[in-house]
Amino acid sequence: EVQLVESGGGLVRPGESLRLSCAASGFTFSTYSINWVRQAPGKGLEWVSSISSSSSSIYYADSVKGRFTISRDNAKNSLFLQMSSLRAEDTAVYYCARVSSNYFDYWGQGTLVTVSS
Amino acid sequence: EIVLTQSPATLSLSPGERATLSCRASQSVSSDLAWYQQKPGQAPRLLIYETFNRATGIPARFSGSGSGTDFTLTIRSLEPEDFVVYYCQQRSFSLYTFGQGTKLEIK
């Protein structure tokens, strides 16, 4: 069974940093691109970042470029999102999602990040 | 960046009726379209991929159609559990975008 489990969310102050993790199981992690997608409270879905299977291709939404860094450890079946210079508008549930072709076929349950003073 | 606009924002129907949800792209979508269903407090679930194909375990009452810039999710004979939020999504030049969502509510 494919599973994606996010962790690392919490309450931080504006300007601080936070690192999210996504633990994968039930599939060959090293062969899939994995993405981060977020959802602000009561709002829609926003794509955040993408990393290819070998980490050779990385992309970011303009809203997080220069502040967030995506990475992965294929040996540990793990995905990460290092978030710095956090802003109130980064408050959201962050999901990791597996990519199949051009769509997201499996999603984690999400981890909540709250940025507030 | 391709912008996806979903309409209507809210659709009020009764169980047993047919729902037609629209997703319009600002430019032609070359890589086809996906649809997701999101229930309150849950992660999105893939419903339709590559415009037409139902994901594993998705009931046959869900169908997708369209091409170019206009896409449709149709739910034939609504069940009570279908009254939630739906999103369309596309990928272009390694960037992904979602529509703003359509909330299906019970009339």
PDB file of C-alpha atoms in Angstrom, chain A residues 35 37 39 43-45 47 59 95 99 101-105 107-108, chain B residues 31 34 36 38 42-44 46 49-50 87 89 91 94-96 98:
ATOM      1  CA  ASN A  35       5.874  17.327  -4.917  1.00  0.00           C
ATOM      2  CA  VAL A  37       1.238  21.123  -2.392  1.00  0.00           C
ATOM      3  CA  GLN A  39      -3.683  24.590   1.234  1.00  0.00           C
ATOM      4  CA  LYS A  43      -8.688  28.058   0.549  1.00  0.00           C
ATOM      5  CA  GLY A  44      -7.824  26.027  -2.524  1.00  0.00           C
ATOM      6  CA  LEU A  45      -4.806  23.961  -3.455  1.00  0.00           C
ATOM      7  CA  TRP A  47       1.434  23.750  -5.871  1.00  0.00           C
ATOM      8  CA  TYR A  59      11.063  23.628  -9.491  1.00  0.00           C
ATOM      9  CA  TYR A  95       0.839  17.838   1.556  1.00  0.00           C
ATOM     10  CA  VAL A  99       3.558  12.354  -9.345  1.00  0.00           C
ATOM     11  CA  SER A 101       2.904  11.412 -15.498  1.00  0.00           C
ATOM     12  CA  ASN A 102       1.301  14.861 -15.111  1.00  0.00           C
ATOM     13  CA  TYR A 103      -0.916  14.364 -12.066  1.00  0.00           C
ATOM     14  CA  PHE A 104      -0.781  13.500  -8.346  1.00  0.00           C
ATOM     15  CA  ASP A 105      -1.910   9.957  -7.727  1.00  0.00           C
ATOM     16  CA  TRP A 107      -1.252  12.223  -1.254  1.00  0.00           C
ATOM     17  CA  GLY A 108      -0.210  12.284   2.367  1.00  0.00           C
TER      18      GLY A 108
ATOM     19  CA  SER B  31      -0.695  17.568 -21.098  1.00  0.00           C
ATOM     20  CA  ALA B  34      -6.799  15.867 -13.830  1.00  0.00           C
ATOM     21  CA  TYR B  36      -9.544  15.707  -7.594  1.00  0.00           C
ATOM     22  CA  GLN B  38     -11.591  16.721  -1.444  1.00  0.00           C
ATOM     23  CA  GLN B  42      -9.036  15.046   4.183  1.00  0.00           C
ATOM     24  CA  ALA B  43      -6.350  15.155   1.534  1.00  0.00           C
ATOM     25  CA  PRO B  44      -7.440  15.470  -2.088  1.00  0.00           C
ATOM     26  CA  LEU B  46      -7.451  11.673  -7.605  1.00  0.00           C
ATOM     27  CA  TYR B  49      -6.475  11.714 -14.975  1.00  0.00           C
ATOM     28  CA  GLU B  50      -5.476  12.535 -18.531  1.00  0.00           C
ATOM     29  CA  TYR B  87     -10.428  20.747  -8.203  1.00  0.00           C
ATOM     30  CA  GLN B  89      -5.208  20.533 -12.272  1.00  0.00           C
ATOM     31  CA  ARG B  91       0.974  20.605 -15.718  1.00  0.00           C
ATOM     32  CA  SER B  94       7.138  21.413 -15.152  1.00  0.00           C
ATOM     33  CA  LEU B  95       4.867  23.799 -13.261  1.00  0.00           C
ATOM     34  CA  TYR B  96       1.536  22.701 -11.892  1.00  0.00           C
ATOM     35  CA  PHE B  98      -4.961  24.042  -9.806  1.00  0.00           C
TER      36      PHE B  98
END
